[in-house]
PDB file of C-alpha atoms in Angstrom:
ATOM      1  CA  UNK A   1     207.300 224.530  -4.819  1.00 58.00           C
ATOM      2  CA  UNK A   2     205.339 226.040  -7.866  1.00 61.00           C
ATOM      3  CA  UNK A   3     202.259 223.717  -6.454  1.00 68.00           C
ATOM      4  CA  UNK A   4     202.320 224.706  -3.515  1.00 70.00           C
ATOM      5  CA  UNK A   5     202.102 228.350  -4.026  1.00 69.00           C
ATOM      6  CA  UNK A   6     199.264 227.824  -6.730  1.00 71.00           C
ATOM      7  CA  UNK A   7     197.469 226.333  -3.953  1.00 74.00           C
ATOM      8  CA  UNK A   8     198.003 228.898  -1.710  1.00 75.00           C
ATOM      9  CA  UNK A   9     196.989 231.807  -3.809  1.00 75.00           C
ATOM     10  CA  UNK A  10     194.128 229.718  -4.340  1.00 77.00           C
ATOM     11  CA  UNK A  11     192.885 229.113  -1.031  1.00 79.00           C
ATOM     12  CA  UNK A  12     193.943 232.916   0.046  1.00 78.00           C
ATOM     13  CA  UNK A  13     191.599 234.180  -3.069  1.00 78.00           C
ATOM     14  CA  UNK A  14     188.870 231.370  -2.093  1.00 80.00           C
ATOM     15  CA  UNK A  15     189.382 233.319   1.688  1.00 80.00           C
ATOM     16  CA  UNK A  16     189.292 236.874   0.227  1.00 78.00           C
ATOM     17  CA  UNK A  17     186.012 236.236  -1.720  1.00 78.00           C
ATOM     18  CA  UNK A  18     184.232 235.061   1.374  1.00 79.00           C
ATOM     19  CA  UNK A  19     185.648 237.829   2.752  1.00 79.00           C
ATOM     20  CA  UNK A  20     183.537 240.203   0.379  1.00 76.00           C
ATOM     21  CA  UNK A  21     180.910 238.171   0.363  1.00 76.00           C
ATOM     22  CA  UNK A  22     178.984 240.327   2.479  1.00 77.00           C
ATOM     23  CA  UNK A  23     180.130 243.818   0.693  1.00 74.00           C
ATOM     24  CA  UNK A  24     177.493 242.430  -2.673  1.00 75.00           C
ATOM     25  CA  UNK A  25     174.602 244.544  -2.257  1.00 73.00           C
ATOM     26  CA  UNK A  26     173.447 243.946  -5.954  1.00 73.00           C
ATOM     27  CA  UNK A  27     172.761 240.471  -7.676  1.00 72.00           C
ATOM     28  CA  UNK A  28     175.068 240.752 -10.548  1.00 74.00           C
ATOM     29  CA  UNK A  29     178.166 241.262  -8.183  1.00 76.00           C
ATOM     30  CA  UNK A  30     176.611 238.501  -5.995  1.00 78.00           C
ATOM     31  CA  UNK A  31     176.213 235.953  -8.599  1.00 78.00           C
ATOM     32  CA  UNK A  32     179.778 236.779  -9.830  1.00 79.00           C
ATOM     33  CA  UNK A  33     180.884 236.210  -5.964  1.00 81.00           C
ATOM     34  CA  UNK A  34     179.508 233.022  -5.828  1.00 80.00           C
ATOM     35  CA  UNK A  35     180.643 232.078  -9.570  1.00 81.00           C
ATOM     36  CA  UNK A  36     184.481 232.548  -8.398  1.00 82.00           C
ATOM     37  CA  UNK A  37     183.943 230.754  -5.575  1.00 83.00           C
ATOM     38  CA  UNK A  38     182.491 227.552  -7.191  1.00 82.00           C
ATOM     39  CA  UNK A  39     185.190 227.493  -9.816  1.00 82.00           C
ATOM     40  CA  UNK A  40     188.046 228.019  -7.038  1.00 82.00           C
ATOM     41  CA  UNK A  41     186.142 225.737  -4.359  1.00 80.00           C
ATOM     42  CA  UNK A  42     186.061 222.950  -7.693  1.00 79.00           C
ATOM     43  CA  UNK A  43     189.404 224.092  -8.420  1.00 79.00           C
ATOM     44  CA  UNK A  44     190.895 222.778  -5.027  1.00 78.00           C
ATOM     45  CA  UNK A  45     188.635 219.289  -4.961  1.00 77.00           C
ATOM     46  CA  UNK A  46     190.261 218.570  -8.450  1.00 77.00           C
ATOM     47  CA  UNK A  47     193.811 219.029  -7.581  1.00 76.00           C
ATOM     48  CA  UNK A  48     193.040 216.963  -4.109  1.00 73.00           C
ATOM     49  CA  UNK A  49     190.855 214.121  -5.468  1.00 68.00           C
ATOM     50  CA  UNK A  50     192.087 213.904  -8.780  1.00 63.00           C
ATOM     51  CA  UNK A  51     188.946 212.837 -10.445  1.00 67.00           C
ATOM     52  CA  UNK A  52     185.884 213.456 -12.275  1.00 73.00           C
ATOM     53  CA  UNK A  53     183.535 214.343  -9.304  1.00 74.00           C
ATOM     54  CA  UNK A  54     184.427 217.935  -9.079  1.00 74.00           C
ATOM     55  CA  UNK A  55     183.623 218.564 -12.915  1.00 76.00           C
ATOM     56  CA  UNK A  56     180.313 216.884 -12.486  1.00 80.00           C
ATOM     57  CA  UNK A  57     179.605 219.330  -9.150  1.00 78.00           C
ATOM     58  CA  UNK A  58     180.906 222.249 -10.851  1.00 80.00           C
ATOM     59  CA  UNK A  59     178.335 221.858 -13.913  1.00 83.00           C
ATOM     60  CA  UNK A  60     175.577 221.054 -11.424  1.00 84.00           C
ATOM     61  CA  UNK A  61     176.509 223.945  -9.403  1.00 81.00           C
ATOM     62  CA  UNK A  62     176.334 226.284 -11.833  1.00 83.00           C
ATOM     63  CA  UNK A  63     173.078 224.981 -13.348  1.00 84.00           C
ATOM     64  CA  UNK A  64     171.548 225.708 -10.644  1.00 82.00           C
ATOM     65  CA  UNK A  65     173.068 229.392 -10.069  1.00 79.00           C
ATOM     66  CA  UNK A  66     171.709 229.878 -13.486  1.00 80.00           C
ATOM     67  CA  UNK A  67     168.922 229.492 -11.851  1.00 81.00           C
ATOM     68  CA  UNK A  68     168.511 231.405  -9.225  1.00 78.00           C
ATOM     69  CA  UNK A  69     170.189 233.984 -10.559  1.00 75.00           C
ATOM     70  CA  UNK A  70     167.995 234.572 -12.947  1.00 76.00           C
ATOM     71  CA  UNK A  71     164.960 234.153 -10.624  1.00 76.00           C
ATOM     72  CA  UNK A  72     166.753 236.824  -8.468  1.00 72.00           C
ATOM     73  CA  UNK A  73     166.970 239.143 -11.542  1.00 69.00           C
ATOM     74  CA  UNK A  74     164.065 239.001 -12.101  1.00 72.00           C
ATOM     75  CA  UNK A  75     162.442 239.502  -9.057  1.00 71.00           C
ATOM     76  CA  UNK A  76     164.646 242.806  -8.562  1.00 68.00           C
ATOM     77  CA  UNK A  77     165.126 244.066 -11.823  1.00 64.00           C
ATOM     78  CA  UNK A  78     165.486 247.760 -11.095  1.00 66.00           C
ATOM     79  CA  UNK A  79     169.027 247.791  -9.539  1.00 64.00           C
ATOM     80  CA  UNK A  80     171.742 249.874 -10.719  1.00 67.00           C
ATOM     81  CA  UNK A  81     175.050 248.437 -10.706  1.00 64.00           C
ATOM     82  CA  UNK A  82     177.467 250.921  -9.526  1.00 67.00           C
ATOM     83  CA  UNK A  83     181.021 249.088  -9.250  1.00 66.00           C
ATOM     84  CA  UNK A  84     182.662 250.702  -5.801  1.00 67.00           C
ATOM     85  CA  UNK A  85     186.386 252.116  -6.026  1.00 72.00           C
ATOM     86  CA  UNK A  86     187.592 250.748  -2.808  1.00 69.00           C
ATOM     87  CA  UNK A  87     186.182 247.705  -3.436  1.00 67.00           C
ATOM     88  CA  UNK A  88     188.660 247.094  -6.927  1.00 70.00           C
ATOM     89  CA  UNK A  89     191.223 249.125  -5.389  1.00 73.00           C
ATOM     90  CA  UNK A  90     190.710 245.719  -2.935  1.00 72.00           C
ATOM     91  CA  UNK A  91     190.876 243.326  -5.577  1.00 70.00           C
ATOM     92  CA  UNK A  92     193.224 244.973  -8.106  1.00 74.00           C
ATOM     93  CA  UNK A  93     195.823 244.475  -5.081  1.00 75.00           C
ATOM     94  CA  UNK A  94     194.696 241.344  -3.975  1.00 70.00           C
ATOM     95  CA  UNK A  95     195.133 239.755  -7.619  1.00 69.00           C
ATOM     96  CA  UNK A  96     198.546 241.375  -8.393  1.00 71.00           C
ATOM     97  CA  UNK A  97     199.707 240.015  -5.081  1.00 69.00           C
ATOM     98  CA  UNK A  98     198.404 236.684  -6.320  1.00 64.00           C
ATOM     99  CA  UNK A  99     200.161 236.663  -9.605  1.00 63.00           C
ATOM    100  CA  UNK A 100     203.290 238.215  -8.054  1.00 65.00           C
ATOM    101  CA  UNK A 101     204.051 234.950  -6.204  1.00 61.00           C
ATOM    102  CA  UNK A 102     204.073 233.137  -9.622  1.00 58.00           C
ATOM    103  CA  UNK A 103     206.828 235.897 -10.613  1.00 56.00           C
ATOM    104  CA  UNK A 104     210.597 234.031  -9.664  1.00 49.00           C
ATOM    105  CA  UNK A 105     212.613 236.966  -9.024  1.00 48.00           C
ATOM    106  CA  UNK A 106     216.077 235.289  -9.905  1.00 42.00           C
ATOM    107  CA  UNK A 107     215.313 234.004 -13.143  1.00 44.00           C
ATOM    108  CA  UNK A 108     213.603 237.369 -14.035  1.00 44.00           C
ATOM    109  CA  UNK A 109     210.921 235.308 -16.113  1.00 45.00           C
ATOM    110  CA  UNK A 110     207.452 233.691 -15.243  1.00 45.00           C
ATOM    111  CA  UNK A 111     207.457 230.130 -13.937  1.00 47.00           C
ATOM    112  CA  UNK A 112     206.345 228.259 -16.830  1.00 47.00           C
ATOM    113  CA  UNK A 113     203.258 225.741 -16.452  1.00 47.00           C
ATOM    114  CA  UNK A 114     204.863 223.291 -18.026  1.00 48.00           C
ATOM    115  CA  UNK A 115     206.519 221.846 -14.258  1.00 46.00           C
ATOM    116  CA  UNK A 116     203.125 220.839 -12.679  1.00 46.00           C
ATOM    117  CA  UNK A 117     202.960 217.389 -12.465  1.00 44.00           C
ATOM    118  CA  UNK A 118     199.483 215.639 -12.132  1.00 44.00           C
ATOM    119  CA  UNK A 119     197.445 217.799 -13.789  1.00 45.00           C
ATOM    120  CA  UNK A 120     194.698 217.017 -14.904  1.00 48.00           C
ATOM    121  CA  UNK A 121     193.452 217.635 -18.218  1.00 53.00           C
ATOM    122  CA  UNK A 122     189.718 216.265 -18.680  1.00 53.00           C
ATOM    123  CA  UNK A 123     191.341 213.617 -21.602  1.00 57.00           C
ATOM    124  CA  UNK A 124     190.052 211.165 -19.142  1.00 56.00           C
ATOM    125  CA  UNK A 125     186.195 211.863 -19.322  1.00 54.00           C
ATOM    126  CA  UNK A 126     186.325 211.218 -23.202  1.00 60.00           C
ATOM    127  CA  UNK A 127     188.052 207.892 -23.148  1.00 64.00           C
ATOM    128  CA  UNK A 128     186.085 205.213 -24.647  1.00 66.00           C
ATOM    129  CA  UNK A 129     185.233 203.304 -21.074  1.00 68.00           C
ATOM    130  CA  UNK A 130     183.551 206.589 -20.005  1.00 64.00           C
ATOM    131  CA  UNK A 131     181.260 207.413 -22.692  1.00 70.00           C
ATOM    132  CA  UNK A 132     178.081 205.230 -21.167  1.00 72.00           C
ATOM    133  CA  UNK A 133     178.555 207.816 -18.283  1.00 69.00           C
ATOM    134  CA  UNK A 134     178.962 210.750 -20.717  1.00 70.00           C
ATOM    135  CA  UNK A 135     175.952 210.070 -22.680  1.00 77.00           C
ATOM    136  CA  UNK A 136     173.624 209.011 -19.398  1.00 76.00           C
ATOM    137  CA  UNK A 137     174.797 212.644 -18.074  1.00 73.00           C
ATOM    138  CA  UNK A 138     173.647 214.192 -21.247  1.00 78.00           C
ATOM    139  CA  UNK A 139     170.566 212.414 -21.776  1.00 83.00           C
ATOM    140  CA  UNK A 140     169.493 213.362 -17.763  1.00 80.00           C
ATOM    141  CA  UNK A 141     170.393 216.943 -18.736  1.00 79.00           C
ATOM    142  CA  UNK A 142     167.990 216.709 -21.614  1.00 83.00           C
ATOM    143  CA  UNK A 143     165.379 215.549 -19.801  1.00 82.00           C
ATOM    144  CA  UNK A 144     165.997 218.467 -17.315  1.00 79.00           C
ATOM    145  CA  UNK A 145     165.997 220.573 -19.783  1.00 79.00           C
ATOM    146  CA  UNK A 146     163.040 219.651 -20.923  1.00 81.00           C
ATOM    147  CA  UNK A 147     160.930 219.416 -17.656  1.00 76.00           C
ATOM    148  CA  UNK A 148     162.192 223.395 -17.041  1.00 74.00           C
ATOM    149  CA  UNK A 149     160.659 224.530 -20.337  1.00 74.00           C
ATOM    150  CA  UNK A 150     157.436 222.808 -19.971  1.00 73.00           C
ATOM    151  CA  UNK A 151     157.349 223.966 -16.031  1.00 70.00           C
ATOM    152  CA  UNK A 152     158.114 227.381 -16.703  1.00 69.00           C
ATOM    153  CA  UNK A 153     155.685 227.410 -20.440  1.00 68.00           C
ATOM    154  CA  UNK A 154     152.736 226.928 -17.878  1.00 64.00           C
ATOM    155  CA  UNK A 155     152.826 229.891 -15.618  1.00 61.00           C
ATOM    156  CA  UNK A 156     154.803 233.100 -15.291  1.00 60.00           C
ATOM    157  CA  UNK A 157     158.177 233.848 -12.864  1.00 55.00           C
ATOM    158  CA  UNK A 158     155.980 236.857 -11.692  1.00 54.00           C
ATOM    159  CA  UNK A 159     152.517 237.744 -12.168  1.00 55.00           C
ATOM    160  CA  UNK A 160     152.279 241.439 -13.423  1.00 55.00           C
ATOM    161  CA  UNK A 161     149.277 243.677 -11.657  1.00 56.00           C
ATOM    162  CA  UNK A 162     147.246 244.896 -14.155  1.00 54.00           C
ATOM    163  CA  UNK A 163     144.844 248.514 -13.870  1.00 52.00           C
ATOM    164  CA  UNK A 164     142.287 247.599 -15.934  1.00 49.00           C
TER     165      UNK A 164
END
């Protein structure tokens, strides 16, 4: 029962973010947006697939938000972020309806966590028979890493217009 509603509330938030998707008007709140969403859209692959594959796309996902976000910032660097009242009265009431389905009303106390079964806990991606693919993951990073730096040390993000 407890699974099923922690699903739910997670696909209605997952709904309710799209939902506002639109209502973003400045990068910060849109990066946030999309932040949520990745964690809640990785959220739901992990608890169907039960495996490693939607850590790996989470950490690649947000790598490359990084990205752009800062690329966006950047680029439009002169916005004022001005959070709207309607728009948290929105989401205030949105998240205490979420957390009031985790509330059981007869017990008058919070359903513990301890009753999920399945969970998964990462413990698997630092066993000894996955390190090859731990260290390959890091070492590709690196290199990444590496290829940004010398990419961006070569030329500016934006080229600044001089007077003189």
């Amino acid at each position: 029962m407890f699974t099923f509603l922690f699903t739910m509330s997670i696909y209605f938030f997952v709904i309710f973010m799209l939902i506002l998707l639109p209502l973003m008007n400045t990068p910060m709140t849109l990066g946030g947006t999309i932040l949520f969403l990745t964690f809640f859209s990785c959220l739901i692959l992990a608890m169907a697939s039960m495996s490693w594959f939607s850590y790996i796309l989470f950490l690649i996902y947000i790598g490359g938000l990084m990205v752009m976000f800062i690329y966006v910032c950047l680029l439009s660097s002169n916005y004022i972020f001005i959070p709207l009242p309607q728009l948290m009265f929105i989401f205030i009431g949105i998240l205490s309806f979420i957390l009031s389905l985790f509330y059981n009303f007869q017990l008058n106390n919070l359903i513990l966590l301890d009753n999920l079964e399945g969970l998964i806990t990462g413990s698997e991606l630092s066993e000894m028979t996955n390190l090859s693919l731990l260290v390959s993951l890091a070492i590709i990073l690196f290199i990444n890493l590496l290829a940004v730096v010398y990419v961006s040390g070569n030329s500016s993000v934006r080229s600044f217009q001089t007077g003189e």
